[in-house]
CSV table of C-alpha atoms in Angstrom, one decimal:
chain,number,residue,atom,x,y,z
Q,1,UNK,CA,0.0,0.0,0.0
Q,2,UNK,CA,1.7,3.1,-1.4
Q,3,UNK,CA,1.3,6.5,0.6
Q,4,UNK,CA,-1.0,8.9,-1.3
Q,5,UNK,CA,-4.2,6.7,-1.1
Q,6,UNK,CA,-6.1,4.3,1.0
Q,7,UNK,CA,-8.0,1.2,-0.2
Q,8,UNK,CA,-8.6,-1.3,2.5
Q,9,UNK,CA,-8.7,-1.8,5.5
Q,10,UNK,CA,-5.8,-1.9,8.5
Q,11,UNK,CA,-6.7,-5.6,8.1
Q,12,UNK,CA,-4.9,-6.4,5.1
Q,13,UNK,CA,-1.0,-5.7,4.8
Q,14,UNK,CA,0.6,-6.7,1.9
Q,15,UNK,CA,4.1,-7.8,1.2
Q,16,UNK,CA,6.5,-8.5,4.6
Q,17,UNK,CA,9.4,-9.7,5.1
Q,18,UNK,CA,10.2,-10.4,9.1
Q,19,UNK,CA,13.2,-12.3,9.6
Q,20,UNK,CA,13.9,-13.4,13.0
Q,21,UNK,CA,11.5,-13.3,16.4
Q,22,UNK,CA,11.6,-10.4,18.1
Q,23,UNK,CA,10.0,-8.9,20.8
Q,24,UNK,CA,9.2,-4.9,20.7
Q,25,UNK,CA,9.0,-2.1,23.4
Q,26,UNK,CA,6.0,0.3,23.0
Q,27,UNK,CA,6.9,1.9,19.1
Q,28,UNK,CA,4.9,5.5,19.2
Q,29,UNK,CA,4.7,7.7,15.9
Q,30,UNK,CA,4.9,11.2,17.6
Q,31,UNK,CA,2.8,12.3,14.3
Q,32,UNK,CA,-0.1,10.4,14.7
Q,33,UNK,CA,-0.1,9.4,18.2
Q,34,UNK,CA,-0.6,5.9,17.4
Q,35,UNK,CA,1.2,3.5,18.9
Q,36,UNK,CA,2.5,-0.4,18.4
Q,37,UNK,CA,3.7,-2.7,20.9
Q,38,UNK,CA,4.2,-6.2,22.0
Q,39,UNK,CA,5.9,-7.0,18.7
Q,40,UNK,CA,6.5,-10.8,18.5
Q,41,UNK,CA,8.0,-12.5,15.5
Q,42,UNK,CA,8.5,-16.6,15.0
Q,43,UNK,CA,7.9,-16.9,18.7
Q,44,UNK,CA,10.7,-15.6,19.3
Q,45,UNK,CA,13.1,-17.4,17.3
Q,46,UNK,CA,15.4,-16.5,14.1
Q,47,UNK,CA,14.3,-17.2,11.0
Q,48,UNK,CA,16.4,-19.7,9.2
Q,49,UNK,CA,15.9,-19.2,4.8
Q,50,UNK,CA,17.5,-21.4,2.1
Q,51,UNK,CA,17.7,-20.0,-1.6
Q,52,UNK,CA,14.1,-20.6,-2.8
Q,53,UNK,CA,11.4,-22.1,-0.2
Q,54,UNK,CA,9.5,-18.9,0.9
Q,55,UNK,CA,9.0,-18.3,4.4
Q,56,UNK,CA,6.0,-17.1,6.1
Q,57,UNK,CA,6.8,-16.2,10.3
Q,58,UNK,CA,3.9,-15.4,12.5
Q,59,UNK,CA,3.9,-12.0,13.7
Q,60,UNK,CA,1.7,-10.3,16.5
Q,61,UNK,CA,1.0,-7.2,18.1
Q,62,UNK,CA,-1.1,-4.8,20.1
Q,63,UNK,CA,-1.9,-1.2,18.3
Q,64,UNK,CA,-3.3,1.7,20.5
Q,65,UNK,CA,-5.4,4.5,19.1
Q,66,UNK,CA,-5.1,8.2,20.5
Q,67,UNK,CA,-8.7,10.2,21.3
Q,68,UNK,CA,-10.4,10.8,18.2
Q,69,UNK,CA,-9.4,7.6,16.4
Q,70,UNK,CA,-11.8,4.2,16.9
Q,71,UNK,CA,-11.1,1.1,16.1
Q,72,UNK,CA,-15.0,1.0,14.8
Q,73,UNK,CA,-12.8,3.0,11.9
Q,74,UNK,CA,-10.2,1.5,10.3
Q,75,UNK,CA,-10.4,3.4,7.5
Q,76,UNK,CA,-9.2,6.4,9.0
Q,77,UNK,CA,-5.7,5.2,9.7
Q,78,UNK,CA,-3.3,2.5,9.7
Q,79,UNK,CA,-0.4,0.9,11.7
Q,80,UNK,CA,1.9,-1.7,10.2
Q,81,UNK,CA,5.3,-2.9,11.7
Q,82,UNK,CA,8.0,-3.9,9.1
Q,83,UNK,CA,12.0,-5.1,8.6
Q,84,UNK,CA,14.5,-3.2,7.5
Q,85,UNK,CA,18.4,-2.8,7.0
Q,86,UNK,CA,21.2,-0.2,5.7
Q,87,UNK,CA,18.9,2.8,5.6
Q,88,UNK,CA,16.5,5.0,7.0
Q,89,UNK,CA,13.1,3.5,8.5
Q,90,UNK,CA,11.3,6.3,6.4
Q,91,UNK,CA,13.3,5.3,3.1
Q,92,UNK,CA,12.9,1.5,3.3
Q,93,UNK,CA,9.3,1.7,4.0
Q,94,UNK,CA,9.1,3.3,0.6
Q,95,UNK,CA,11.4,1.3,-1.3
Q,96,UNK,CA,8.5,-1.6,0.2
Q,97,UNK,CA,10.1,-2.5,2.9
Q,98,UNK,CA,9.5,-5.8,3.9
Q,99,UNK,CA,5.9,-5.8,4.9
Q,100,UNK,CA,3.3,-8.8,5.5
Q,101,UNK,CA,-0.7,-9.7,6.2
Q,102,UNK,CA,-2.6,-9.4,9.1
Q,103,UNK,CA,-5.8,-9.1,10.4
Q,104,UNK,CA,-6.8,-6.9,13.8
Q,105,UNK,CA,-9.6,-7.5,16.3
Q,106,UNK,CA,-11.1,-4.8,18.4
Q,107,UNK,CA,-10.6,-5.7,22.0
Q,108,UNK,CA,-11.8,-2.2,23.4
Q,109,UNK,CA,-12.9,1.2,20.9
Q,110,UNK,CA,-8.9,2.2,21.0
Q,111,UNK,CA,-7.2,-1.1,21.1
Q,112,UNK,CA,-6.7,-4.1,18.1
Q,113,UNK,CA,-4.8,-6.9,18.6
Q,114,UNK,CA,-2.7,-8.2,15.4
Q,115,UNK,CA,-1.6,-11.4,14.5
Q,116,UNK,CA,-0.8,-13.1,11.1
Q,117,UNK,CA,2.6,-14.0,9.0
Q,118,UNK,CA,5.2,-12.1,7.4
Q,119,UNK,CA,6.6,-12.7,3.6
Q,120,UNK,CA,10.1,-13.9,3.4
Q,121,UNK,CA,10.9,-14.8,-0.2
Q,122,UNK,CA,15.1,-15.0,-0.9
Q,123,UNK,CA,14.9,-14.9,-4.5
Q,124,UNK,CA,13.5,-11.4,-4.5
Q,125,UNK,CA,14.2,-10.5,-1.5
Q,126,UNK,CA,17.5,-11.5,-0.2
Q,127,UNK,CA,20.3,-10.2,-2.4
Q,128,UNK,CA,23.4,-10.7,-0.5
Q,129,UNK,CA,25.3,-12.7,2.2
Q,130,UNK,CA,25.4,-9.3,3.9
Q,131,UNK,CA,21.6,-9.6,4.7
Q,132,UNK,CA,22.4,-12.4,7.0
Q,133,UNK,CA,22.6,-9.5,9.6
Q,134,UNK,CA,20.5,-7.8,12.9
Q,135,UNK,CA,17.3,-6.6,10.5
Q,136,UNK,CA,15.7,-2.9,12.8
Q,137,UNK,CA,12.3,-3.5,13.2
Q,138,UNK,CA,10.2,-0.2,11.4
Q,139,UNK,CA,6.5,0.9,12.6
Q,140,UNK,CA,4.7,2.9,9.8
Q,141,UNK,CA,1.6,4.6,11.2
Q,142,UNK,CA,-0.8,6.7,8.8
Q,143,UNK,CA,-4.1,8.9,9.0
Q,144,UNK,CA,-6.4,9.3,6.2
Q,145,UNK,CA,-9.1,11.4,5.6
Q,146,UNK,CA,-12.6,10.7,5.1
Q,147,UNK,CA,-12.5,10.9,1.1
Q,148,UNK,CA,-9.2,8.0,1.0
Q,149,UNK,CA,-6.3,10.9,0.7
Q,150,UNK,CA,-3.0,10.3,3.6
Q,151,UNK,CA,-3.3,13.3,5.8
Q,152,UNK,CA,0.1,12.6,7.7
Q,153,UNK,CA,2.6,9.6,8.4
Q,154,UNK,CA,5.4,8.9,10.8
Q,155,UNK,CA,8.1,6.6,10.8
Q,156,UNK,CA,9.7,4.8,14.0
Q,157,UNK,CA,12.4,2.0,15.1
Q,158,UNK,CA,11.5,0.2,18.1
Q,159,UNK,CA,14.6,-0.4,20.2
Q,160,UNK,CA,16.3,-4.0,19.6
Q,161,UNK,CA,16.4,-6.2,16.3
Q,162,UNK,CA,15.8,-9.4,15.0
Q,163,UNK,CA,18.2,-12.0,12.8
Q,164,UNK,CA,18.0,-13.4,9.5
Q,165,UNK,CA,20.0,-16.5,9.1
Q,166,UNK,CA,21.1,-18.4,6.0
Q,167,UNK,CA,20.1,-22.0,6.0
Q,168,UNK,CA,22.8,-24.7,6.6
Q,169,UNK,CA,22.6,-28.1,5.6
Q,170,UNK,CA,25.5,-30.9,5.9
Q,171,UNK,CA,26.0,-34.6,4.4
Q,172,UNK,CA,27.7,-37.6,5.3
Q,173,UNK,CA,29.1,-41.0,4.3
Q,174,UNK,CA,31.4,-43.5,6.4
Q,175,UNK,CA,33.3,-46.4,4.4
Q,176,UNK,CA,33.7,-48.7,4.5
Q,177,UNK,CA,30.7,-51.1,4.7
Q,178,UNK,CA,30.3,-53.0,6.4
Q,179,UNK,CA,33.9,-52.8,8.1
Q,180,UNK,CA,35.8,-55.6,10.3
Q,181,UNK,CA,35.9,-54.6,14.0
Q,182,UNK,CA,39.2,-52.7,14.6
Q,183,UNK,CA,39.6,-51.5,11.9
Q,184,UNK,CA,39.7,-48.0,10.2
Q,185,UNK,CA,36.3,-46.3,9.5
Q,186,UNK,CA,36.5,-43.2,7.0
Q,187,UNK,CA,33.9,-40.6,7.8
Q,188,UNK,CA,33.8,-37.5,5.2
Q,189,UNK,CA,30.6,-35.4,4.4
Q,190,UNK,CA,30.1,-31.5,3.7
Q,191,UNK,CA,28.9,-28.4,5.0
Q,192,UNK,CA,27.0,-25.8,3.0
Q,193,UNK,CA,24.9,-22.7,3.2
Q,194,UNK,CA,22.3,-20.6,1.4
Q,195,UNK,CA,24.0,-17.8,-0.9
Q,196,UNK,CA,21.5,-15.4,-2.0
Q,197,UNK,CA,23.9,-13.7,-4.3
Q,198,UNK,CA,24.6,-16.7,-6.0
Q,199,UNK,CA,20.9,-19.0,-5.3
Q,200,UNK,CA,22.5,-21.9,-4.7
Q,201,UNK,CA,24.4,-23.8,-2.0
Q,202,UNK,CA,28.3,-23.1,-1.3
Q,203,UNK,CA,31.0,-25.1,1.2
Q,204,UNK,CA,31.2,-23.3,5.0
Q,205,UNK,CA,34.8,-22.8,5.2
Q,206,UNK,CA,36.5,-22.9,8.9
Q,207,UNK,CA,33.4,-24.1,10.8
Q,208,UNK,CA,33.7,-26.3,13.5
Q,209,UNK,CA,32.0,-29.7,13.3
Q,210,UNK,CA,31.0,-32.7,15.3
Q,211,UNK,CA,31.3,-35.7,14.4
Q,212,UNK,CA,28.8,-38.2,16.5
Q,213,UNK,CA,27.6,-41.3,17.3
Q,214,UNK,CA,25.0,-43.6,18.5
Q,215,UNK,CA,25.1,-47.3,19.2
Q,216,UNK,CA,22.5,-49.4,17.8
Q,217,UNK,CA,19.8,-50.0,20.1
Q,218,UNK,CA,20.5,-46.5,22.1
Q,219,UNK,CA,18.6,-43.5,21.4
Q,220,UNK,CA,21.5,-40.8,21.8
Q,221,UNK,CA,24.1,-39.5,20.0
Q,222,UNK,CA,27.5,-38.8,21.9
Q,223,UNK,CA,30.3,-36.8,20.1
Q,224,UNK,CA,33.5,-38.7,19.1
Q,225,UNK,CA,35.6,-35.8,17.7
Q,226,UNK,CA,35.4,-32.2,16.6
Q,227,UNK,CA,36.9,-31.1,13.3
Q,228,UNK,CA,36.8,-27.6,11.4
Q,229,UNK,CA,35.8,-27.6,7.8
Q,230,UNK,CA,38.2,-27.1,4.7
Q,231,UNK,CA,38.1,-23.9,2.5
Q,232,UNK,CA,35.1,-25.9,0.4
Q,233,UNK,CA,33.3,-27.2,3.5
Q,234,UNK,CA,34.3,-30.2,3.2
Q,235,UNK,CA,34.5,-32.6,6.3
Q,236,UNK,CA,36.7,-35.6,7.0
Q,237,UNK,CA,38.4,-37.7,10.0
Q,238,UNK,CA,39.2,-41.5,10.7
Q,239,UNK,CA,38.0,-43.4,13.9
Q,240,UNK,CA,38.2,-47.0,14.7
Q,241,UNK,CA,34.7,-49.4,14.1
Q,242,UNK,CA,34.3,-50.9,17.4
Q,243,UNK,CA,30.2,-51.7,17.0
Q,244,UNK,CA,27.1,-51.5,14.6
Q,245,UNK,CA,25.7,-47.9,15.2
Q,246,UNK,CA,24.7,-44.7,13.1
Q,247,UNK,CA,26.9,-41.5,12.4
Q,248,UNK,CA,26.5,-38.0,11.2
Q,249,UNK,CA,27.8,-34.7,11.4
Q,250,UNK,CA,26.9,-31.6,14.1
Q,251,UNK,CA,26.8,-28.0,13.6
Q,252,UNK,CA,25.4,-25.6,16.0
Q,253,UNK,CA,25.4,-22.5,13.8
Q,254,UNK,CA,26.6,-19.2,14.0
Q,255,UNK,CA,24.6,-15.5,13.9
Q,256,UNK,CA,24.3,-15.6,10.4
Q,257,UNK,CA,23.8,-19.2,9.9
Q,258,UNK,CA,21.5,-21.6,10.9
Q,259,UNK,CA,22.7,-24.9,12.7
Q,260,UNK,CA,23.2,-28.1,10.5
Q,261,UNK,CA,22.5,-31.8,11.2
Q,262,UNK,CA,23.3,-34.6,8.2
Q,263,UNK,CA,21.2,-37.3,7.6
Q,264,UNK,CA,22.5,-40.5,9.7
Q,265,UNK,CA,24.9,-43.1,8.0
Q,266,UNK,CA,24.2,-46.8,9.7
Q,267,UNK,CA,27.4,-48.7,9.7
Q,268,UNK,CA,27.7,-52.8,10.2
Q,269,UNK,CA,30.7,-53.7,11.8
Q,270,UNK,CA,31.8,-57.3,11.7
C-alpha cells in the first residue's frame, strides 16, 4: 500500500518480510499518536531461509489509538510494523520494505490486537550474504481522511532487532561397509549454506564440526571428535569401528547461519 491513497482496511497488509523473532517495546509515531507494541516474530526465534522455499513467520501485536481515532474506523488510519536494513526506517518503507498480512480484532474502541505471518521470499528479497545481519524492526503509522487521501505519516524504530539466518545443511558417508571390527572407519561429508547472491548452496569454510555417534539399540548421539571444515566445506576424520551404530555430522550454527544436522549413515561392523 503506497502512501497517497487508501483502499482497505488496517486488516490487510501486503508484502512483509520479518526475519527473526523479536519482541518490541512500545513503538509511538509522535505524528499520529498511534502506537504499536508487544511485537513478537516466529515466537521468538530466528528465521532460518534457504535460496528458494518462501518463508511465512507469524507476527503479533497490540496497536493503540489516540482520542479521536476508533477502532470501529479503520479506515481512517493505519499501523503496520516492518524489517529493515542499511537505511532510514522512512526510506525503506518506501522502497516496500518488507511488509506482511494481518488481520486486527477490536478488543476495546482504542485497542486491536494483530496477529498473522510475514513474507520472506530470498529470490526477490535476499540479495546478498550481507543480509544475513540484525534486521531494525520499522513501525509505519498513517491517518487518512474521510474521502481515501493520507493526511500525515510517521516513521519509528522500536529499540532492539531481530536475525535473518542463512540455512545450513550438511552430508555424510562413512566407508567402508560393512567394516571388520578394529579397523579403520573413513567418515567425510560437507557443509553448505544458502547464498543469495549466487541462489545456490556453497561449502562453509573454517566451521567447527562434530562428528557423532549412536550405538544401535540407544537412542542418543554422543560426540566422538570435533573437526573444522576445509576452504570448500568439506569434512573428514578417521575413527576406529568398534560396534554396529549410526553417524552424522553436528553443527550448532553461527549469527548468520542456521545450525546443521546430516542425515545419519548406519554402519555394520563385523
Amino acid at each position: 500500500m503506497k502512501a497517497g491513497s487508501r483502499t482497505g482496511a488496517v486488516t490487510a497488509l501486503a508484502g512483509a518480510l520479518v526475519l527473526s523473532a523479536f519482541t518490541a517495546p512500545t513503538a509511538q509515531a509522535a505524528g499520529t499518536g498511534i502506537t504499536v507494541t508487544g511485537i513478537v516474530v516466529n515466537g521468538g526465534k530466528p528465521v532460518v531461509v534457504g535460496t528458494t522455499d518462501v518463508k511465512e513467520p507469524r507476527i503479533t501485536f497490540r496497536i493503540h489509538l489516540p482520542a479521536g481515532l476508533s477502532t470501529a474506523k479503520p479506515a481512517a488510519w493505519d499501523a503496520y510494523p516492518y524489517l529493515y536494513h542499511g537505511g532510514t526506517a522512512a526510506k525503506e518503507w518506501e522502497r516496500n520494505g518488507f511488509q506482511g498480512i494481518y488481520t486486527c480484532y477490536e478488543t476495546t474502541a482504542r485497542i486491536s490486537d494483530c496477529e498473522g505471518t510475514l513474507y520472506i521470499d530470498p529470490r526477490y528479497r535476499l540479495k546478498s550474504t550481507k543480509d544475513a545481519t540484525t534486521w531494525k524492526i520499522g513501525v509505519a503509522t498513517q491517518l487518512w481522511t474521510a474521502n481515501g487521501h493520507l493526511k500525515t505519516e510517521q516513521f519509528t524504530t522500536a529499540p532492539g532487532g531481530v536475525q535473518i539466518r542463512r540455512w545450513a545443511k550438511a552430508t555424510v558417508n562413512a566407508s567402508p561397509e560393512p567394516v571388520k571390527k578394529g579397523k579403520t572407519l573413513t567418515v567425510t561429508g560437507s557443509l553448505k549454506r544458502a547464498d543469495w547472491a549466487k541462489h545456490t548452496y556453497t561449502g562453509v569454510a573454517a566451521a567447527t564440526v562434530k562428528l557423532q555417534f549412536r550405538k544401535k539399540g540407544s537412542s542418543a548421539y554422543s560426540t566422538v571428535k570435533t573437526v573444522t571444515s576445509s576452504s570448500t566445506g568439506a569434512l573428514k576424520t578417521t575413527v576406529k569401528a568398534s560396534v554396529d551404530g549410526y553417524w552424522r555430522w553436528s553443527f550448532g550454527g553461527w549469527s548468520t547461519t542456521g545450525a546443521a544436522t546430516s542425515p545419519v549413515d548406519y554402519v555394520d561392523v563385523r
